[in-house]
Coordinates of C-alpha atoms in Angstrom, one line a residue:
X1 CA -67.8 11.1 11.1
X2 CA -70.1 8.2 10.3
X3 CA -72.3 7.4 6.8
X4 CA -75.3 8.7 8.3
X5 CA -74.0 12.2 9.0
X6 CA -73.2 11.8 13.1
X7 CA -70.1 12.5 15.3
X8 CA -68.4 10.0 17.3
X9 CA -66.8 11.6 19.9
X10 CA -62.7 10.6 21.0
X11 CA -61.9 10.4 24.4
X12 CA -58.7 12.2 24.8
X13 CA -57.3 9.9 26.9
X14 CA -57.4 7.6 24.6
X15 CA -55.3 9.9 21.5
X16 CA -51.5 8.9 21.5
X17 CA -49.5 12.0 20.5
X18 CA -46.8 10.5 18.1
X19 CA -43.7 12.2 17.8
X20 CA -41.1 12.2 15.4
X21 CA -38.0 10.8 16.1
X22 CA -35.0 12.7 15.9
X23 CA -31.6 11.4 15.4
X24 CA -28.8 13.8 16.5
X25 CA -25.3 12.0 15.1
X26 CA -22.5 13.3 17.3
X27 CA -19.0 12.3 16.8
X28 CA -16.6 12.4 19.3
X29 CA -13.8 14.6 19.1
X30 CA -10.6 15.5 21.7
X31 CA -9.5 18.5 22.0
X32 CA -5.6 19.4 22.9
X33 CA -4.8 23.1 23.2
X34 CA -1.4 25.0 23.4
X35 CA -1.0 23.7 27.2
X36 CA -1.8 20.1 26.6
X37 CA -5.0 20.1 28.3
X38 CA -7.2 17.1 26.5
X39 CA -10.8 17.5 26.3
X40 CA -13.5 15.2 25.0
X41 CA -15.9 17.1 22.5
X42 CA -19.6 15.5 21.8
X43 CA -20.6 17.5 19.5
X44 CA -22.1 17.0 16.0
X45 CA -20.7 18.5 12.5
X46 CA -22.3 21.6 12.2
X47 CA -21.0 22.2 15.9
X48 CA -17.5 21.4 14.8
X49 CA -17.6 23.2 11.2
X50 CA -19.1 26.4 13.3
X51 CA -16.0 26.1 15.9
X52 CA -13.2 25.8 13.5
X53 CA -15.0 27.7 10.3
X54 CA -14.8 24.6 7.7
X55 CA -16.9 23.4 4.9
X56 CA -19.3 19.9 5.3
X57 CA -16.9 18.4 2.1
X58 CA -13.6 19.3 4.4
X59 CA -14.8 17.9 7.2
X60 CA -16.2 15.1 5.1
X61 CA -12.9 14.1 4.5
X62 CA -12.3 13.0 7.7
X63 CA -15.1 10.3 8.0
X64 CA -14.0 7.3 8.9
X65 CA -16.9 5.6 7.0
X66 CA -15.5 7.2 3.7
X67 CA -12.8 6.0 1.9
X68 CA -10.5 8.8 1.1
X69 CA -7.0 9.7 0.6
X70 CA -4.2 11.3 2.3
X71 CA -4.8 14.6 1.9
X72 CA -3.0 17.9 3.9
X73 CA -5.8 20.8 3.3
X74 CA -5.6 24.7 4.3
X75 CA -8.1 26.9 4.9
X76 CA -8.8 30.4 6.2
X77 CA -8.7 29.3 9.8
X78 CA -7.9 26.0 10.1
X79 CA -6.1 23.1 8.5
X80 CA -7.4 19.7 7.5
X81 CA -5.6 16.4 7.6
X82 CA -6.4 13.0 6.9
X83 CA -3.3 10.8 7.3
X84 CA -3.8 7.3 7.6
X85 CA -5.4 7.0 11.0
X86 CA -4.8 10.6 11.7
X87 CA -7.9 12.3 11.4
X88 CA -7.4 16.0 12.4
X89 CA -8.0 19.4 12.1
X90 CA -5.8 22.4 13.6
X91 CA -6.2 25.6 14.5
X92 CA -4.3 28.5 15.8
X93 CA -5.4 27.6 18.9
X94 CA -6.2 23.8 19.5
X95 CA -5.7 20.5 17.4
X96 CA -9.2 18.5 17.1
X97 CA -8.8 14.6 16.3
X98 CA -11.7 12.2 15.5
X99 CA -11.7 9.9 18.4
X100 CA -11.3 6.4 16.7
X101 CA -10.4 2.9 18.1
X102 CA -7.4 2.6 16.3
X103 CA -4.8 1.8 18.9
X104 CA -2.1 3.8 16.7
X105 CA -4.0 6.9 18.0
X106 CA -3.4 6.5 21.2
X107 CA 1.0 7.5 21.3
X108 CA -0.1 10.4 18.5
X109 CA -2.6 11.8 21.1
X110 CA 0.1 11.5 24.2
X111 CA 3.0 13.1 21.5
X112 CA -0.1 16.1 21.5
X113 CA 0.0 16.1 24.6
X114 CA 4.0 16.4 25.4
X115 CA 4.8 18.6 22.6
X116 CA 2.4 21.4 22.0
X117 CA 2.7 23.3 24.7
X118 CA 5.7 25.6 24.6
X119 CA 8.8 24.9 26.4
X120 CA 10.8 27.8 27.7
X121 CA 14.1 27.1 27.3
X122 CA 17.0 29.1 27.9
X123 CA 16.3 32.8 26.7
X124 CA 20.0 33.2 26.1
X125 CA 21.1 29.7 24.5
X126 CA 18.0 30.4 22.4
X127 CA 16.4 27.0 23.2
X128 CA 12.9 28.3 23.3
X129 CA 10.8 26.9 20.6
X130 CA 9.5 29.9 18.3
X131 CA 7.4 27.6 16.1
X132 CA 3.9 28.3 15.6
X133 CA 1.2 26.0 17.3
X134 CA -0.3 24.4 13.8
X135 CA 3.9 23.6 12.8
X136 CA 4.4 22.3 16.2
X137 CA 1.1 20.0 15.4
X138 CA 1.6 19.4 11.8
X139 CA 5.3 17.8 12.9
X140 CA 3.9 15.5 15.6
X141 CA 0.9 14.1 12.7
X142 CA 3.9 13.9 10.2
X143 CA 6.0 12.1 12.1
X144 CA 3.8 10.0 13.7
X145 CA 3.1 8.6 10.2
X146 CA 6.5 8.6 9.0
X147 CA 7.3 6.4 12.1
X148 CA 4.3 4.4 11.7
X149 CA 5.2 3.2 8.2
X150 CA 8.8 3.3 8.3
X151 CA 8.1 0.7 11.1
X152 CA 5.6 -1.5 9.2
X153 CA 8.3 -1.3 6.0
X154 CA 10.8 -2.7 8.7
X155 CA 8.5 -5.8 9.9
X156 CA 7.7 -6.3 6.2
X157 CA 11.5 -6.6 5.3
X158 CA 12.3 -8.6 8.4
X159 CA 9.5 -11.1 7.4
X160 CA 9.9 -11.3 3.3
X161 CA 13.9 -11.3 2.7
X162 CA 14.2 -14.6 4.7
X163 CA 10.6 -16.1 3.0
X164 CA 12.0 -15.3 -0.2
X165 CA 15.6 -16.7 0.6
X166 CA 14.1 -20.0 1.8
X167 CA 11.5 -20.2 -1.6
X168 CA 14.6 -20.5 -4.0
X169 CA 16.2 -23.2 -1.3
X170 CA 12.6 -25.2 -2.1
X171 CA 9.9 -24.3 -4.1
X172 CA 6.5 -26.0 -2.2
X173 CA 3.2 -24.7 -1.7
X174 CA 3.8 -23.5 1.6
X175 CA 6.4 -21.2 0.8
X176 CA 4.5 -20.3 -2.2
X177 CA 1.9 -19.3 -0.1
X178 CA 4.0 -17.1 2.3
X179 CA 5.5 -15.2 -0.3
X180 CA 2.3 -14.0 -2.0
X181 CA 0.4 -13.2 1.4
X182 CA 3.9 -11.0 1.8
X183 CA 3.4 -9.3 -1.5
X184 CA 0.4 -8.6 -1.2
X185 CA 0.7 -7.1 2.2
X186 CA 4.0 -4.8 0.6
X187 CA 1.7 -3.9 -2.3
X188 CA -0.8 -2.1 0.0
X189 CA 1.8 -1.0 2.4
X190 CA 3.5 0.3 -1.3
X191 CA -0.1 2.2 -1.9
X192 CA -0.1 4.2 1.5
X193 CA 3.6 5.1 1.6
X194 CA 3.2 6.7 -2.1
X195 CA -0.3 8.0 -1.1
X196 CA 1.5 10.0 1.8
X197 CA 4.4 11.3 -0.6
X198 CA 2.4 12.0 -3.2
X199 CA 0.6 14.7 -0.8
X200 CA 3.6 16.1 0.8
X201 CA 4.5 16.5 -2.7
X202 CA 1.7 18.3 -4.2
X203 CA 2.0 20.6 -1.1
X204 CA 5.3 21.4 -1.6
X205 CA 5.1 22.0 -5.3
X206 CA 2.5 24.8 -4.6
X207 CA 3.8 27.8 -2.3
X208 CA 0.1 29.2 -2.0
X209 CA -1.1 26.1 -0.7
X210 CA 2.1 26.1 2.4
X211 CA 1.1 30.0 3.0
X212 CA -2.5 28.7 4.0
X213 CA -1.4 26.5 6.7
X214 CA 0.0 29.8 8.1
X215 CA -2.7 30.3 10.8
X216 CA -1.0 31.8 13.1
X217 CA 0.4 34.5 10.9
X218 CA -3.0 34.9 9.0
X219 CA -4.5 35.4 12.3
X220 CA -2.0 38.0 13.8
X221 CA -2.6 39.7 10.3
X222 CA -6.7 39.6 10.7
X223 CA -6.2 41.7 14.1
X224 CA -3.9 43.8 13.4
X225 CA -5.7 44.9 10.0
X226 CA -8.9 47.6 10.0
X227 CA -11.9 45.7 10.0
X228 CA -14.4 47.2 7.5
X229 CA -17.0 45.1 9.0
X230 CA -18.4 42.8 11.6
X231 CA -19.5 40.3 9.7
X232 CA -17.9 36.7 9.6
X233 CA -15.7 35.8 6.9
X234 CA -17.1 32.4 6.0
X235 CA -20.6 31.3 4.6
X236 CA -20.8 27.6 5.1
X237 CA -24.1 27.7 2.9
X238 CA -22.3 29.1 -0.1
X239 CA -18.2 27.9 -0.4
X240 CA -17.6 29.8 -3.9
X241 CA -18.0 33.3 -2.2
X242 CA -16.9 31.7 1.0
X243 CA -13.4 31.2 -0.8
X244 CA -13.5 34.4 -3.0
X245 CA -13.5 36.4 0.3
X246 CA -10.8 34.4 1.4
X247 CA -8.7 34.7 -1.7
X248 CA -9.6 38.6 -1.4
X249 CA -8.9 38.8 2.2
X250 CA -5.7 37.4 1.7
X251 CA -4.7 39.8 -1.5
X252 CA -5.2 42.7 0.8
X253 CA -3.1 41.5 3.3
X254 CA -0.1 41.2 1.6
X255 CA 0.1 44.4 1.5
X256 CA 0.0 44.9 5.0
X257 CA 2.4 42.3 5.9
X258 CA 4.5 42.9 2.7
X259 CA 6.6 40.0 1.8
X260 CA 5.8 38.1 5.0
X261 CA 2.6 36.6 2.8
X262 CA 4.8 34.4 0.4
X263 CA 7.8 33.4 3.2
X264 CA 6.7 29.9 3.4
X265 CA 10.5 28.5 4.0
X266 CA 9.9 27.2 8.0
X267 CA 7.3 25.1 6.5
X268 CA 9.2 24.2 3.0
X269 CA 11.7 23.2 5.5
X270 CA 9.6 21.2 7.9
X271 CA 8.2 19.3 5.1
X272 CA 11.1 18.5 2.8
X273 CA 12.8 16.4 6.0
X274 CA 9.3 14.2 6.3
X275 CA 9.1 13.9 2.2
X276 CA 12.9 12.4 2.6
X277 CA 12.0 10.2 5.2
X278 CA 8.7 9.3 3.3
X279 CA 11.0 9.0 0.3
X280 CA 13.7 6.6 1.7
X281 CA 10.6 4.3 2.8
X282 CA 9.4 4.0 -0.3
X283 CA 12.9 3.0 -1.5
X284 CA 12.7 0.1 0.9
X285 CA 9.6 -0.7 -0.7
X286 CA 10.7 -0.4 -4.4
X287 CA 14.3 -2.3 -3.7
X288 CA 12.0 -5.5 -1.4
X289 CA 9.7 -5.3 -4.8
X290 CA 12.9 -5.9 -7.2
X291 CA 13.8 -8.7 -4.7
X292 CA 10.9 -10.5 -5.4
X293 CA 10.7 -9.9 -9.2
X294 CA 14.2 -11.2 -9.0
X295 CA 12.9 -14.1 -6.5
X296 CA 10.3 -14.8 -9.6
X297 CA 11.9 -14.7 -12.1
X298 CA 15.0 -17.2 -10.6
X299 CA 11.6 -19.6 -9.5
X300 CA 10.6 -19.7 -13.5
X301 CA 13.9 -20.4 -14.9
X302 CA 14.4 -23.0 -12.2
X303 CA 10.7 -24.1 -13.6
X304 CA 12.1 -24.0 -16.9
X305 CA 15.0 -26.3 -16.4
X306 CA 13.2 -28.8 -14.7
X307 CA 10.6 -28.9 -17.3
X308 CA 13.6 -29.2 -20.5
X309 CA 14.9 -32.4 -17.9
X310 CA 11.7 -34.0 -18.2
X311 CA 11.4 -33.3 -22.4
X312 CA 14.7 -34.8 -22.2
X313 CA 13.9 -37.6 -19.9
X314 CA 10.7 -38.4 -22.2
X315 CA 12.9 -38.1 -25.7
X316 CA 15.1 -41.0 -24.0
X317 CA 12.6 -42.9 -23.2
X318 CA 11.1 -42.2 -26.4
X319 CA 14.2 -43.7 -28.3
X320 CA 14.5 -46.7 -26.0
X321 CA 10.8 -47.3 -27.1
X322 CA 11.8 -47.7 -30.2
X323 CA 14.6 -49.5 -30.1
X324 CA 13.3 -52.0 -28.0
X325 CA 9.9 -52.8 -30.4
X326 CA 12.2 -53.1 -33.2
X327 CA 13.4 -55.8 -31.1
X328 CA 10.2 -56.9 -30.2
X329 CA 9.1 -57.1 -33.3
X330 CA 11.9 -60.0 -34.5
X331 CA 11.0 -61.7 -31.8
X332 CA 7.4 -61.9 -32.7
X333 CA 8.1 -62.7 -36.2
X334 CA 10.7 -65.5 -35.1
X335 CA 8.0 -66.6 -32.5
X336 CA 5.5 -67.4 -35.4
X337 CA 3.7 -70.9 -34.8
X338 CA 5.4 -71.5 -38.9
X339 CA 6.8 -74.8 -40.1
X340 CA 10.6 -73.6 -41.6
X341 CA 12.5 -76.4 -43.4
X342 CA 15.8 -74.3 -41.6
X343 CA 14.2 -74.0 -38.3
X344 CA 14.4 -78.1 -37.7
X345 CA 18.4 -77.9 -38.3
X346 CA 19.3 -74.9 -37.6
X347 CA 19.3 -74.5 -33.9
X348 CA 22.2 -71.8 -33.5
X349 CA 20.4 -69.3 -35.6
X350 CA 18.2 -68.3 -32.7
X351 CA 21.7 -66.8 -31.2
X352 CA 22.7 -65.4 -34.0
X353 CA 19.4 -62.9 -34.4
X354 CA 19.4 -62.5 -30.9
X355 CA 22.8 -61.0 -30.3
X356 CA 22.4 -59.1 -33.9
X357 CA 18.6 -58.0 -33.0
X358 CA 20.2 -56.9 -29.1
X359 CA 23.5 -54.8 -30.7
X360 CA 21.4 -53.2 -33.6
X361 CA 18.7 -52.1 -31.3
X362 CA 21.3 -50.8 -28.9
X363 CA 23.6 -49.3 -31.8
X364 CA 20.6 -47.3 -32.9
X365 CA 20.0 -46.3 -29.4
X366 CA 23.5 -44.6 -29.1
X367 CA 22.6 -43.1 -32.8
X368 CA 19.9 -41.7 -31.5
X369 CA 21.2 -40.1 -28.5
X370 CA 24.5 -38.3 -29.9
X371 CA 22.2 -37.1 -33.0
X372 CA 19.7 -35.4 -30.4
X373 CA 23.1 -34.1 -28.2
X374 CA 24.5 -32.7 -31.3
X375 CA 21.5 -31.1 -32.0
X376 CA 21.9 -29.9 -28.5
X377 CA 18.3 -31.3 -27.3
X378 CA 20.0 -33.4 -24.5
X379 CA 23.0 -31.4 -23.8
X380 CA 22.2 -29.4 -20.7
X381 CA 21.1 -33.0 -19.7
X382 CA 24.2 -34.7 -19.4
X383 CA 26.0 -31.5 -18.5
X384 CA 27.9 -32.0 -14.9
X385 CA 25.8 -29.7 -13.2
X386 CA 22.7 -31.0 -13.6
X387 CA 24.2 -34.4 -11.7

């Protein structure tokens, strides 16, 4: 409208409809089922929380822009792992992992591949594997990881014994330099090895949290028991009564399935033989840590000794200071431009002070010496194996 009160009129050819840019984030996921089949998923979060019924702060966890760590989750219908470069989540049905770059990735996704399907073995030399699907998944993630680090522990050792041999040959800046690039490179390996432990630890300290990654059995117990309802189970926009539901859920199945509920020893048993394995890495860790505290510790008392020589070396020279401006001070006062009655007729008395001047300076000199040895300043100084 214009100051005057008028209309101008648009043309509406001329109007630019602006719209508002929506971003969709997808992540790509692959998907391996019980046969092995591999399927690329681009789907966003609430796509994959909807699919495998998980919370935004589970699958949060397995961001690769976050920082977090190690960490073995259950839940009501799936289980959550972040391990390392492993970023997964199972199901009953299908393992999900975050397609990354990481070329580690690529053997853990072809072990998928090979080993969750079952294999029918021999009905009556009982070869055919009864393990559930998320077991048969959980074991290829766990040892993939085991392997991963038990192998980088190996390179690490291979690399830092013979570095640390060769620094306490010769100490130089070079080998200086090698050894504390290797320690720092065991010091974070150290981190993820305990990091690992420390999870398989927790889980199997708590038997409720080993019952949850039951899916299979929670599952077969969810059909098989009267539903009251047919509402879902899980509210992604409230997780309290989300997981009071689940922890009800579960109470009223144990009844059903009696003392099946709390038999978690398959899995007790599957994780006790990676938490050894984790285990005897980190002893490879702790015992190349002790080498190089020992390495240290050898350096500085090799430091030590050279630096008592050279106190040693500077209290000799010290003494022969002395000694010899003691002599250089008879000199001077027998070089005095002085008219002596006895220096006109006396002509030997310049050998006399000389050779007196020469054997007392020299005399002290020894004085000197055996006072500081007996003392026991110099004595690790003229010792033989110092020569």
């Amino acid at each position: 409208m214009l100051p005057d009160g008028g209309s101008v009129t648009v043309d509406p050819s001329t109007v630019v409809t602006v719209k508002r840019k929506t971003t969709k984030s997808c992540r790509s996921w692959i998907s391996i089922d019980a046969t092995g089949d591999k399927t690329v998923l681009d789907e966003n979060k609430y796509a994959i929380m909807q699919r495998v019924q998980i919370h935004a702060r589970d699958l949060r966890i397995l961001d690769p822009n976050l920082s977090y760590p190690s960490a073995i989750l259950g839940r009501e219908r799936a289980s959550v792992l972040n391990l390392e470069h492993i970023k997964a989540i199972i199901t009953a049905q299908e393992v999900l992992v975050r397609d990354s770059s990481d070329e580690n990735l690529i053997p853990v996704l072809e072990e998928f591949q090979r080993r969750l399907p079952v294999v029918q073995g021999d009905a009556e030399a009982g070869e055919e594997d009864e393990s559930p699907f998320e077991f048969r998944a959980l074991e290829v993630a766990l040892e993939a990881i085991c392997s991963l680090l038990a192998a980088r522990t190996s390179e690490l050792e291979t690399s830092a014994y013979p570095a640390l041999d060769e620094l306490t040959l010769k100490i130089s800046s070079r080998n200086l330099e090698r050894v504390r690039k290797l320690k720092s490179a065991m010091t974070r390996l150290t981190a993820r090895v305990q990091k690992v432990r420390d999870e398989l630890e927790q889980l199997l300290d708590d038997d409720d949290d080993m019952a949850d990654i039951y899916l299979t059995r929670k599952l077969a117990g969810v059909s098989s028991s009267i539903s009251v309802s047919d509402e879902p189970l899980w509210y992604p926009t409230s997780p309290t009564i989300g997981s009071k539901i689940s922890r009800a859920s579960r109470m009223s199945l144990v009844s059903v399935r009696g003392e099946d509920e709390n038999d978690v020893e398959e899995l007790e048993m599957l994780l006790e033989a990676y938490f050894m394995q984790i285990e005897s890495t980190l002893n490879k860790l702790t015992a190349l840590r002790e080498y190089i505290d020992d390495t240290e510790d050898y350096i500085n008392i090799q430091l030590d000794n050279h630096r008592n020589q050279l106190i040693q070396l500077e209290l000799m020279l010290s003494s022969g200071t002395v000694c010899i401006s003691i002599y250089s001070m008879v000199a001077g006062i027998f070089g005095m431009n002085i008219p002596y009655t006895w220096n006109d007729e006396h002509g030997y008395v310049f050998k006399w002070v000389v050779s007196l001047t020469g054997t007392f300076c020299a005399v002290l000199f020894v004085i000197v010496l055996s006072y500081a040895r007996f003392k026991g300043l110099v004595g690790s100084w003229w010792s033989k194996d110092n020569k």
